[in-house]
Amino acid sequence: MSELFKKIISHCKEYGFIFNSSEIYDGLSAVYDYGPLGVELKNNIKSYWWDAMVKRNKNIVGIDSSIFMHPNTWKASGHIDAFNDPLIDNKDSKKRYRADELIENHIEKIENKINKDIKKAKTKFGDNFNEKEFRKTNQRVLDRQKQINEIISEMNKCLQSENLKGIKKLIEKIELKCPVSGTCNWTEVRQFNLMFKTKIGSNQETSSDIYLRPETAQGIFVNFLNVQKTTRQKIPFGIAQIGKAFRNEIIARQFIFRMREFEQMEMQFFIRPGEEDEWYEYWKEKRMNWHISLGLRKEDFSFKEHTKLAHYAKSACDIEFKFPFGFKELEGIHSRSDFDLIQHQKLSGKKIKYFDSEINESFTPFVIETSIGLDRMFLACLCSSFKREENNNRILLKLPYKLAPIKIAVFPLTKDDSLVNIANNIYEKINKKYNCFYEEKDSIGKRYRRQDAIGTPLCITVDNESEKDQKVTIRNRDSMIQERVALNKIEEYIEGCF
Ligand code: ATP
């Protein structure tokens, strides 16, 4: 784990963004609780997504479906039979891994070697260096790239045909060592179903198996007709929802990146068959723009097309974000054909069709899905915002203003009654519109530093002059510039900032 990532994690705990679940019992692996600031930030991300997806699109509506669903839902979706990860144990360290991730980490190491060679050549040749040409001609780079391509192709072939023996063989061939024991003493590769199972009903004989949903999408598919009929939406239209999902992940490291209980923000967009390619491109662009418009760095995002597609999927890609541990999936955009609706039609025996009056045809709609992990988005925002400014001797959370848990802090410089009165009046007035914070304790410098560390964009200070000149000081988090603003102009000033 990088030093930066460790700092971000301890920062989250120190300031009440995130705690380990059931910490007094030493925590529960890969389950986390959001603290007072964390829940504000999370709610702000949710609103930002909901506004962009549901409120600003006439043809997208929202739902909130339940976590428990009829078990046949998961038979239909393929989760009971195929929501598996290939698992492998090292016999010496007794550590368990996802076999495909082990192989991917190995590939990443080879990629790092290539990047090192490129970096060296860049320093050597300076301005004359041409990376494209170097990749095409340098023998060592070519050999390594060939090695990567062969591993990827072999792995995908095995995963697609569920050839677990083949995956084991590949692990042996590339001499993968356990990162903990350093040995190649591996068990066979087995499939592991990621769904959590429990029982519904109080009577042992009549109770039946039920699952905690591993994705929110199926709640949308099974409600397709309900929503379409009650809202009278015409295709193309979308259904969105935000909710919890549960996966018994084999390895759940990397803090809130991979959790066993997490939240998803998903939207299924129902379209005419044959129009999937254009809508897929449309949603790719739209979703990427959503991330960029938030004000996060453009270069921290990239698309990764899937090479291994689910059998029903026509195209699929991830929007990846540059986390401190590398570019990793933040959001998935999937062209899912009519697979899910057809499957639910088969298992439920209910007709799920849409009559398109424009073309006078009845059909099962195709679907483009956008699916983003709320917790991963939370982590991306933190990673992108966390700064250590040595020269200013402060830690800064440069969150987009829209997302900041507290928008404005109000401070009387001292506990003097007249300053406290003015500060309280300001707080009462602006807290109606913006989430505010009020504090009298500690030196003003310390109070500013604390707000910087939790990302509060503006601090308003009432000082000894305020009563006389009817002005306050407003300090900007990022520039640290302080401006004198008249009491009756504060709201106008704030409005200009947000
Ligand atoms: P990964 O390959 O990282 O396991 P996935 O491809 O299985 O992810 P999807 O099924 O496409 O993920 O889920 C959509 C989104 O839900 C992901 O892009 C991610 O942001 C989020 N997500 C998935 N699994 C987890 C998890 N265990 N913890 C937190 N977020 C998750």
Coordinates of C-alpha atoms and ligand atoms in Angstrom, one line a residue:
M1 CA 0.0 0.0 0.0
S2 CA 1.5 3.3 -1.0
E3 CA 2.3 5.9 1.7
L4 CA -0.2 8.3 0.1
F5 CA -3.0 5.8 0.3
K6 CA -2.2 5.0 4.0
K7 CA -2.4 8.7 4.8
I8 CA -5.8 9.0 3.0
I9 CA -7.1 6.1 5.1
S10 CA -5.9 7.5 8.4
H11 CA -7.2 11.0 7.4
C12 CA -10.7 9.4 6.9
K13 CA -10.6 8.0 10.4
E14 CA -9.1 11.0 12.1
Y15 CA -11.8 13.4 10.7
G16 CA -14.8 11.1 11.0
F17 CA -15.3 10.3 7.3
I18 CA -15.0 6.5 7.6
F19 CA -14.7 4.0 10.4
N20 CA -14.2 0.2 10.4
S21 CA -17.5 -1.5 11.0
S22 CA -17.9 -2.8 14.6
E23 CA -14.5 -1.4 15.5
I24 CA -14.9 -2.1 19.2
Y25 CA -14.9 -5.8 18.3
D26 CA -11.8 -5.3 16.1
G27 CA -13.8 -4.6 13.0
L28 CA -15.3 -6.7 10.2
S29 CA -13.3 -7.4 7.2
A30 CA -14.1 -5.2 4.2
V31 CA -17.2 -3.6 5.8
Y32 CA -17.1 0.1 6.8
D33 CA -19.2 2.7 8.4
Y34 CA -19.5 6.3 7.2
G35 CA -19.1 8.9 10.0
P36 CA -20.7 12.4 10.2
L37 CA -18.6 14.0 7.4
G38 CA -18.6 10.8 5.4
V39 CA -22.3 10.6 5.2
E40 CA -22.6 14.2 4.1
L41 CA -20.0 13.6 1.3
K42 CA -21.7 10.4 0.3
N43 CA -25.2 12.1 0.1
N44 CA -23.7 14.9 -1.9
I45 CA -22.3 12.4 -4.5
K46 CA -25.7 10.7 -4.6
S47 CA -27.5 14.0 -5.2
Y48 CA -25.0 15.0 -7.9
W49 CA -25.6 11.7 -9.7
W50 CA -29.4 11.7 -9.2
D51 CA -29.7 15.3 -10.4
A52 CA -27.7 14.6 -13.5
M53 CA -29.3 11.3 -14.3
V54 CA -32.9 11.6 -13.2
K55 CA -33.8 15.2 -12.6
R56 CA -32.2 16.6 -15.8
N57 CA -33.4 13.9 -18.2
K58 CA -37.1 13.9 -18.9
N59 CA -36.8 10.3 -20.1
I60 CA -35.2 8.8 -17.0
V61 CA -37.1 8.0 -13.8
G62 CA -36.0 6.6 -10.5
I63 CA -37.1 3.7 -8.3
D64 CA -36.0 2.2 -5.0
S65 CA -36.4 -1.6 -5.1
S66 CA -35.9 -4.0 -2.2
I67 CA -32.7 -5.8 -1.3
F68 CA -34.4 -9.2 -1.0
M69 CA -35.8 -10.5 -4.3
H70 CA -37.5 -13.7 -5.4
P71 CA -34.7 -16.3 -5.7
N72 CA -35.7 -17.0 -9.3
T73 CA -34.4 -13.5 -10.1
W74 CA -30.9 -14.7 -9.6
K75 CA -31.5 -17.9 -11.5
A76 CA -32.7 -15.8 -14.4
S77 CA -29.8 -13.3 -14.2
G78 CA -27.3 -16.1 -14.1
H79 CA -25.9 -15.1 -10.7
I80 CA -26.7 -18.5 -9.1
D81 CA -24.9 -20.4 -11.7
A82 CA -22.2 -18.1 -12.8
F83 CA -21.5 -15.2 -10.4
N84 CA -18.2 -16.8 -9.5
D85 CA -14.6 -15.8 -9.1
P86 CA -11.8 -18.3 -9.6
L87 CA -10.1 -18.8 -6.2
I88 CA -6.7 -20.3 -5.4
D89 CA -4.9 -20.8 -2.1
N90 CA -1.2 -20.8 -1.4
K91 CA -0.5 -23.9 0.8
D92 CA 2.4 -22.3 2.6
S93 CA 1.0 -18.9 3.5
K94 CA -2.6 -20.2 3.7
K95 CA -3.5 -17.0 1.8
R96 CA -6.4 -17.0 -0.6
Y97 CA -6.4 -15.1 -3.9
R98 CA -8.5 -14.4 -7.0
A99 CA -6.6 -16.3 -9.6
D100 CA -7.3 -13.8 -12.4
E101 CA -6.1 -11.0 -10.1
L102 CA -2.9 -12.7 -9.4
I103 CA -2.2 -13.1 -13.1
E104 CA -3.3 -9.4 -13.7
N105 CA -0.8 -8.3 -11.0
H106 CA 1.9 -10.2 -12.8
I107 CA 1.1 -8.5 -16.0
E108 CA 1.2 -5.2 -14.3
K109 CA 4.7 -5.9 -13.1
I110 CA 5.8 -6.6 -16.7
E111 CA 4.2 -3.4 -17.8
N112 CA 6.1 -1.5 -15.1
K113 CA 9.3 -2.9 -16.4
I114 CA 8.4 -1.6 -19.9
N115 CA 7.6 1.8 -18.4
K116 CA 10.9 1.8 -16.6
D117 CA 12.8 1.2 -19.9
I118 CA 10.8 4.0 -21.6
K119 CA 11.6 6.4 -18.7
K120 CA 15.3 5.6 -19.0
A121 CA 15.3 6.0 -22.7
K122 CA 13.5 9.3 -22.4
T123 CA 16.1 10.7 -20.0
K124 CA 18.9 9.5 -22.3
F125 CA 17.5 10.8 -25.6
G126 CA 15.7 14.0 -24.3
D127 CA 13.6 15.9 -26.7
N128 CA 14.5 13.5 -29.6
F129 CA 12.8 10.6 -27.9
N130 CA 9.9 9.1 -29.8
E131 CA 8.0 6.7 -27.5
K132 CA 5.9 5.1 -30.3
E133 CA 9.0 4.3 -32.3
F134 CA 10.8 3.0 -29.2
R135 CA 7.9 0.6 -28.4
K136 CA 8.0 -0.7 -32.0
T137 CA 11.8 -1.2 -32.2
N138 CA 13.3 -1.9 -28.8
Q139 CA 13.8 -5.7 -28.6
R140 CA 13.4 -5.9 -24.8
V141 CA 10.1 -4.0 -24.9
L142 CA 8.9 -6.1 -27.8
D143 CA 9.7 -9.3 -26.0
R144 CA 7.9 -8.1 -22.8
Q145 CA 4.9 -6.9 -24.7
K146 CA 4.7 -10.3 -26.5
Q147 CA 4.8 -12.0 -23.1
I148 CA 1.9 -9.8 -21.9
N149 CA -0.2 -10.5 -24.9
E150 CA 0.3 -14.2 -24.6
I151 CA -0.6 -14.3 -21.0
I152 CA -3.8 -12.1 -21.5
S153 CA -4.9 -14.3 -24.4
E154 CA -4.4 -17.5 -22.5
M155 CA -6.1 -16.2 -19.4
N156 CA -9.1 -14.9 -21.3
K157 CA -9.4 -18.2 -23.2
C158 CA -9.5 -20.1 -19.9
L159 CA -11.8 -17.8 -18.1
Q160 CA -14.3 -17.8 -21.0
S161 CA -14.4 -21.6 -21.2
E162 CA -14.3 -21.9 -17.4
N163 CA -11.2 -24.0 -17.8
L164 CA -9.9 -23.9 -14.2
K165 CA -7.2 -26.4 -14.8
G166 CA -5.9 -24.2 -17.7
I167 CA -5.7 -21.2 -15.3
K168 CA -3.7 -23.3 -12.8
K169 CA -1.4 -24.4 -15.7
L170 CA -0.9 -20.7 -16.7
I171 CA 0.0 -19.8 -13.1
E172 CA 2.6 -22.6 -13.0
K173 CA 3.9 -21.7 -16.5
I174 CA 4.6 -18.0 -15.5
E175 CA 5.9 -19.2 -12.2
L176 CA 3.7 -17.0 -10.1
K177 CA 4.8 -16.7 -6.5
C178 CA 2.6 -16.0 -3.5
P179 CA 3.4 -12.4 -2.4
V180 CA 3.4 -13.6 1.2
S181 CA 5.3 -16.9 1.3
G182 CA 7.2 -16.4 -2.0
T183 CA 6.5 -20.0 -3.0
C184 CA 4.6 -21.6 -5.9
N185 CA 2.9 -24.2 -3.8
W186 CA -0.7 -23.7 -5.0
T187 CA -4.0 -25.5 -4.6
E188 CA -6.2 -26.2 -7.6
V189 CA -8.3 -23.3 -8.8
R190 CA -12.0 -23.5 -7.7
Q191 CA -15.0 -21.4 -8.4
F192 CA -16.5 -19.4 -5.6
N193 CA -20.0 -17.9 -5.7
L194 CA -20.0 -14.3 -4.4
M195 CA -23.6 -14.1 -3.3
F196 CA -24.6 -14.0 0.4
K197 CA -27.3 -16.5 1.2
T198 CA -29.7 -16.4 4.1
K199 CA -33.2 -17.8 4.9
I200 CA -36.5 -16.1 4.7
G201 CA -39.5 -17.2 6.9
S202 CA -39.6 -18.1 10.6
N203 CA -40.6 -21.8 10.2
Q204 CA -37.6 -24.1 9.6
E205 CA -39.6 -26.4 7.3
T206 CA -41.2 -23.8 5.2
S207 CA -38.4 -21.2 5.1
S208 CA -36.4 -20.9 1.9
D209 CA -33.1 -19.7 0.7
I210 CA -32.8 -16.1 -0.3
Y211 CA -29.9 -13.9 -1.4
L212 CA -28.7 -10.4 -0.6
R213 CA -28.7 -8.7 -4.0
P214 CA -25.3 -8.6 -5.6
E215 CA -26.3 -5.7 -7.8
T216 CA -29.2 -3.3 -8.0
A217 CA -29.8 -3.8 -11.7
Q218 CA -32.2 -6.7 -11.4
G219 CA -34.6 -4.7 -9.3
I220 CA -34.9 -2.4 -12.3
F221 CA -35.4 -5.3 -14.8
V222 CA -38.2 -7.0 -12.9
N223 CA -40.0 -3.6 -12.5
F224 CA -39.7 -2.7 -16.2
L225 CA -43.4 -3.1 -17.0
N226 CA -44.6 -1.6 -13.8
V227 CA -42.5 1.5 -14.4
Q228 CA -43.2 1.8 -18.1
K229 CA -46.9 1.5 -17.6
T230 CA -47.3 3.8 -14.7
T231 CA -45.0 6.5 -16.1
R232 CA -46.1 6.0 -19.7
Q233 CA -42.5 6.5 -20.8
K234 CA -41.8 5.8 -24.4
I235 CA -38.6 4.1 -25.6
P236 CA -35.9 5.2 -25.4
F237 CA -36.1 5.7 -21.6
G238 CA -34.2 4.9 -18.5
I239 CA -34.8 3.7 -15.0
A240 CA -32.2 4.6 -12.3
Q241 CA -31.7 3.6 -8.7
I242 CA -29.2 4.0 -5.9
G243 CA -28.9 1.2 -3.4
K244 CA -26.9 -1.4 -1.4
A245 CA -25.4 -4.4 -3.0
F246 CA -23.5 -7.3 -1.3
R247 CA -20.7 -9.5 -2.6
N248 CA -18.7 -12.0 -0.6
E249 CA -15.5 -10.8 -2.2
I250 CA -12.6 -13.3 -2.0
I251 CA -10.0 -10.7 -1.2
A252 CA -11.3 -7.4 0.0
R253 CA -8.3 -5.1 0.4
Q254 CA -7.8 -1.5 -0.6
F255 CA -10.1 0.0 1.9
I256 CA -13.5 1.0 0.5
F257 CA -12.5 0.1 -3.1
R258 CA -13.6 -3.5 -2.6
M259 CA -16.2 -4.0 0.1
R260 CA -18.6 -6.8 1.0
E261 CA -21.4 -4.3 1.5
F262 CA -21.4 -1.4 -0.8
E263 CA -23.7 1.0 -2.8
Q264 CA -24.3 1.2 -6.5
M265 CA -25.8 4.0 -8.6
E266 CA -27.2 2.2 -11.7
M267 CA -29.2 3.2 -14.7
Q268 CA -30.7 0.9 -17.3
F269 CA -31.6 2.6 -20.6
F270 CA -34.2 0.7 -22.7
I271 CA -33.9 1.1 -26.4
R272 CA -35.0 -0.4 -29.7
P273 CA -32.9 -3.4 -30.9
G274 CA -30.4 -2.3 -33.5
E275 CA -29.8 1.1 -31.9
E276 CA -27.4 -0.3 -29.2
D277 CA -24.1 0.9 -30.8
E278 CA -25.1 4.5 -30.9
W279 CA -26.6 4.5 -27.5
Y280 CA -23.6 2.8 -26.0
E281 CA -21.3 5.5 -27.4
Y282 CA -23.8 8.2 -26.2
W283 CA -23.7 6.9 -22.6
K284 CA -19.9 6.4 -22.7
E285 CA -19.5 10.1 -23.5
K286 CA -22.2 11.3 -21.2
R287 CA -20.8 9.4 -18.2
M288 CA -17.2 10.5 -18.8
N289 CA -18.4 14.1 -19.1
W290 CA -20.2 13.7 -15.7
H291 CA -16.9 12.9 -14.1
I292 CA -15.0 15.7 -15.7
S293 CA -17.7 18.3 -15.0
L294 CA -17.3 17.6 -11.4
G295 CA -13.9 19.3 -11.6
L296 CA -11.7 16.2 -11.1
R297 CA -8.5 16.0 -13.2
K298 CA -9.3 14.8 -16.7
E299 CA -6.0 12.8 -17.0
D300 CA -7.1 10.7 -14.0
F301 CA -9.8 9.0 -16.1
S302 CA -9.6 6.6 -18.9
F303 CA -11.7 4.1 -20.8
K304 CA -10.9 0.4 -20.8
E305 CA -12.8 -1.7 -23.3
H306 CA -13.4 -5.3 -22.0
T307 CA -11.6 -8.0 -23.9
K308 CA -13.6 -10.7 -22.1
L309 CA -17.3 -10.1 -22.7
A310 CA -20.2 -11.9 -21.0
H311 CA -21.9 -14.1 -23.6
Y312 CA -24.9 -11.8 -23.9
A313 CA -23.0 -8.6 -24.0
K314 CA -22.3 -6.8 -27.2
S315 CA -19.8 -4.3 -25.8
A316 CA -18.6 -3.3 -22.4
C317 CA -16.1 -0.9 -21.0
D318 CA -14.9 0.5 -17.7
I319 CA -14.3 4.1 -16.8
E320 CA -11.1 3.8 -14.8
F321 CA -9.8 6.2 -12.3
K322 CA -6.2 6.7 -11.3
F323 CA -6.3 5.5 -7.6
P324 CA -3.0 5.6 -5.7
F325 CA -2.7 1.9 -6.5
G326 CA -3.1 2.4 -10.2
F327 CA -5.9 2.8 -12.8
K328 CA -8.9 0.7 -11.7
E329 CA -12.5 0.4 -12.5
L330 CA -14.8 3.1 -11.2
E331 CA -17.8 2.6 -13.4
G332 CA -19.0 0.1 -15.9
I333 CA -20.9 0.8 -19.1
H334 CA -22.5 -2.3 -20.7
S335 CA -24.4 -3.0 -23.8
R336 CA -26.5 -5.9 -22.4
S337 CA -28.8 -6.8 -25.4
D338 CA -32.3 -8.1 -24.4
F339 CA -30.7 -10.8 -22.2
D340 CA -32.1 -9.9 -18.8
L341 CA -35.7 -9.1 -19.9
I342 CA -35.8 -12.3 -21.9
Q343 CA -34.5 -14.3 -19.0
H344 CA -37.1 -12.9 -16.6
Q345 CA -39.7 -13.6 -19.2
K346 CA -38.6 -17.2 -19.3
L347 CA -38.5 -17.8 -15.6
S348 CA -41.5 -15.8 -14.6
G349 CA -43.7 -16.9 -17.5
K350 CA -44.9 -13.3 -17.9
K351 CA -44.6 -11.5 -21.2
I352 CA -42.2 -8.6 -21.0
K353 CA -42.7 -6.7 -24.3
Y354 CA -43.0 -3.2 -25.3
F355 CA -45.3 -2.0 -28.1
D356 CA -43.7 0.8 -30.1
S357 CA -46.5 2.7 -31.7
E358 CA -44.2 4.7 -33.9
I359 CA -43.1 1.6 -35.8
N360 CA -46.1 -0.4 -34.9
E361 CA -44.0 -3.3 -33.5
S362 CA -43.8 -5.2 -30.3
F363 CA -40.4 -6.2 -29.0
T364 CA -38.2 -6.9 -26.0
P365 CA -36.1 -3.8 -25.5
F366 CA -32.3 -3.8 -25.6
V367 CA -30.5 -2.3 -22.7
I368 CA -27.5 0.0 -22.1
E369 CA -26.4 0.0 -18.5
T370 CA -24.3 2.5 -16.6
S371 CA -23.2 1.3 -13.2
I372 CA -21.0 3.2 -10.8
G373 CA -19.9 2.2 -7.2
L374 CA -20.8 5.0 -4.9
D375 CA -18.1 4.1 -2.4
R376 CA -15.5 3.9 -5.2
M377 CA -16.6 7.4 -6.4
F378 CA -16.2 8.5 -2.8
L379 CA -12.7 7.1 -2.7
A380 CA -11.9 8.7 -6.1
C381 CA -13.0 12.1 -4.8
L382 CA -10.8 11.7 -1.7
C383 CA -7.8 10.5 -3.6
S384 CA -8.1 13.3 -6.1
S385 CA -8.6 16.0 -3.4
F386 CA -6.1 15.0 -0.7
K387 CA -3.1 17.4 -0.8
R388 CA -0.2 18.0 1.6
E389 CA 1.0 21.6 1.2
E390 CA 4.3 21.7 2.9
N391 CA 4.9 25.4 2.2
N392 CA 1.5 26.3 3.8
N393 CA 2.0 23.7 6.5
R394 CA -1.5 22.3 6.0
I395 CA -3.4 19.3 4.7
L396 CA -6.0 20.2 2.2
L397 CA -9.0 18.4 0.9
K398 CA -9.6 20.1 -2.3
L399 CA -13.1 18.7 -2.9
P400 CA -15.3 20.0 -5.6
Y401 CA -17.4 22.7 -3.9
K402 CA -20.6 20.8 -4.7
L403 CA -19.5 17.8 -2.8
A404 CA -17.9 19.4 0.3
P405 CA -19.6 18.0 3.5
I406 CA -19.6 21.5 5.1
K407 CA -19.8 24.5 2.7
I408 CA -19.1 27.4 5.1
A409 CA -17.6 27.7 8.6
V410 CA -18.5 30.7 10.7
F411 CA -16.1 31.8 13.4
P412 CA -16.2 34.7 16.0
L413 CA -12.5 35.6 16.4
T414 CA -13.0 35.6 20.2
K415 CA -15.7 34.6 22.6
D416 CA -16.7 38.2 23.1
D417 CA -20.5 38.5 23.3
S418 CA -20.8 41.0 20.5
L419 CA -18.7 38.9 18.1
V420 CA -20.6 35.8 19.0
N421 CA -23.9 37.5 18.4
I422 CA -23.0 38.6 14.9
A423 CA -21.5 35.2 14.0
N424 CA -24.6 33.4 15.3
N425 CA -26.8 35.6 13.2
I426 CA -24.7 34.9 10.1
Y427 CA -24.8 31.2 10.8
E428 CA -28.6 31.1 11.3
K429 CA -29.1 33.0 8.1
I430 CA -26.9 31.0 5.7
N431 CA -27.3 27.6 7.3
K432 CA -30.8 27.5 5.8
K433 CA -29.3 27.2 2.4
Y434 CA -25.8 25.8 2.9
N435 CA -24.5 23.2 5.3
C436 CA -22.6 25.3 7.8
F437 CA -20.4 24.8 10.9
Y438 CA -20.0 27.1 13.8
E439 CA -17.0 27.1 16.2
E440 CA -15.6 29.4 18.9
K441 CA -12.8 27.2 20.3
D442 CA -9.0 27.5 19.5
S443 CA -6.9 30.0 17.6
I444 CA -8.2 31.1 14.3
G445 CA -5.2 29.5 12.5
K446 CA -6.1 26.1 14.0
R447 CA -9.8 26.5 13.1
Y448 CA -8.8 27.3 9.5
R449 CA -6.5 24.3 9.3
R450 CA -9.3 21.9 10.5
Q451 CA -11.7 23.2 7.8
D452 CA -9.0 22.9 5.1
A453 CA -8.5 19.3 6.2
I454 CA -12.2 18.4 5.7
G455 CA -12.6 20.4 2.5
T456 CA -14.8 23.4 3.7
P457 CA -14.6 25.9 0.8
L458 CA -15.2 29.2 2.8
C459 CA -14.6 30.4 6.3
I460 CA -16.3 33.6 7.6
T461 CA -14.6 35.3 10.5
V462 CA -16.2 38.0 12.6
D463 CA -13.5 40.1 14.3
N464 CA -13.1 43.2 16.5
E465 CA -13.7 45.5 13.6
S466 CA -16.8 43.9 12.4
E467 CA -19.2 45.8 14.6
K468 CA -17.7 49.1 13.6
D469 CA -17.3 48.6 9.8
Q470 CA -20.2 46.0 9.5
K471 CA -17.8 43.7 7.6
V472 CA -16.4 40.2 8.0
T473 CA -13.4 38.4 6.5
I474 CA -14.2 35.5 4.1
R475 CA -11.3 33.1 3.5
N476 CA -11.1 30.9 0.5
R477 CA -9.9 27.3 1.1
D478 CA -7.8 26.9 -2.0
S479 CA -6.2 30.3 -2.5
M480 CA -6.2 31.2 1.2
I481 CA -7.1 34.7 0.0
Q482 CA -9.0 36.7 2.6
E483 CA -11.5 39.3 1.6
R484 CA -13.5 41.9 3.6
V485 CA -17.2 41.6 2.7
A486 CA -20.0 43.7 4.0
L487 CA -22.5 41.9 6.3
N488 CA -25.4 42.6 3.9
K489 CA -23.4 41.3 0.9
I490 CA -22.4 37.9 2.4
E491 CA -25.2 35.9 0.7
E492 CA -24.4 37.5 -2.6
Y493 CA -20.7 36.7 -2.2
I494 CA -21.4 33.1 -1.3
E495 CA -23.8 32.7 -4.2
G496 CA -21.0 33.8 -6.6
C497 CA -18.7 31.1 -5.2
F498 CA -21.1 28.1 -5.5
Ligands
ATP1 P1 -14.5 -5.5 -10.2 O1 -14.0 -6.0 -11.5 O2 -13.7 -4.4 -9.6 O3 -14.8 -6.6 -9.2 P2 -17.1 -5.6 -11.4 O4 -16.8 -5.5 -12.8 O5 -17.5 -6.9 -10.8 O6 -15.9 -4.9 -10.5 P3 -19.7 -4.5 -11.7 O7 -20.4 -5.7 -11.4 O8 -19.6 -3.9 -13.1 O9 -18.2 -4.5 -11.1 O10 -20.3 -3.4 -10.7 C1 -20.5 -2.0 -11.1 C2 -19.7 -1.1 -10.2 O11 -19.9 -1.4 -8.8 C3 -18.2 -1.2 -10.3 O12 -17.8 -0.4 -11.4 C4 -17.7 -0.7 -9.0 O13 -17.6 0.7 -9.0 C5 -18.8 -1.1 -8.0 N1 -18.4 -2.3 -7.3 C6 -18.4 -3.6 -7.7 N2 -17.9 -4.4 -6.7 C7 -17.6 -3.6 -5.7 C8 -17.1 -3.9 -4.4 N3 -16.9 -5.1 -3.9 N4 -16.9 -2.8 -3.5 C9 -17.2 -1.5 -3.9 N5 -17.7 -1.3 -5.1 C10 -17.9 -2.3 -6.0

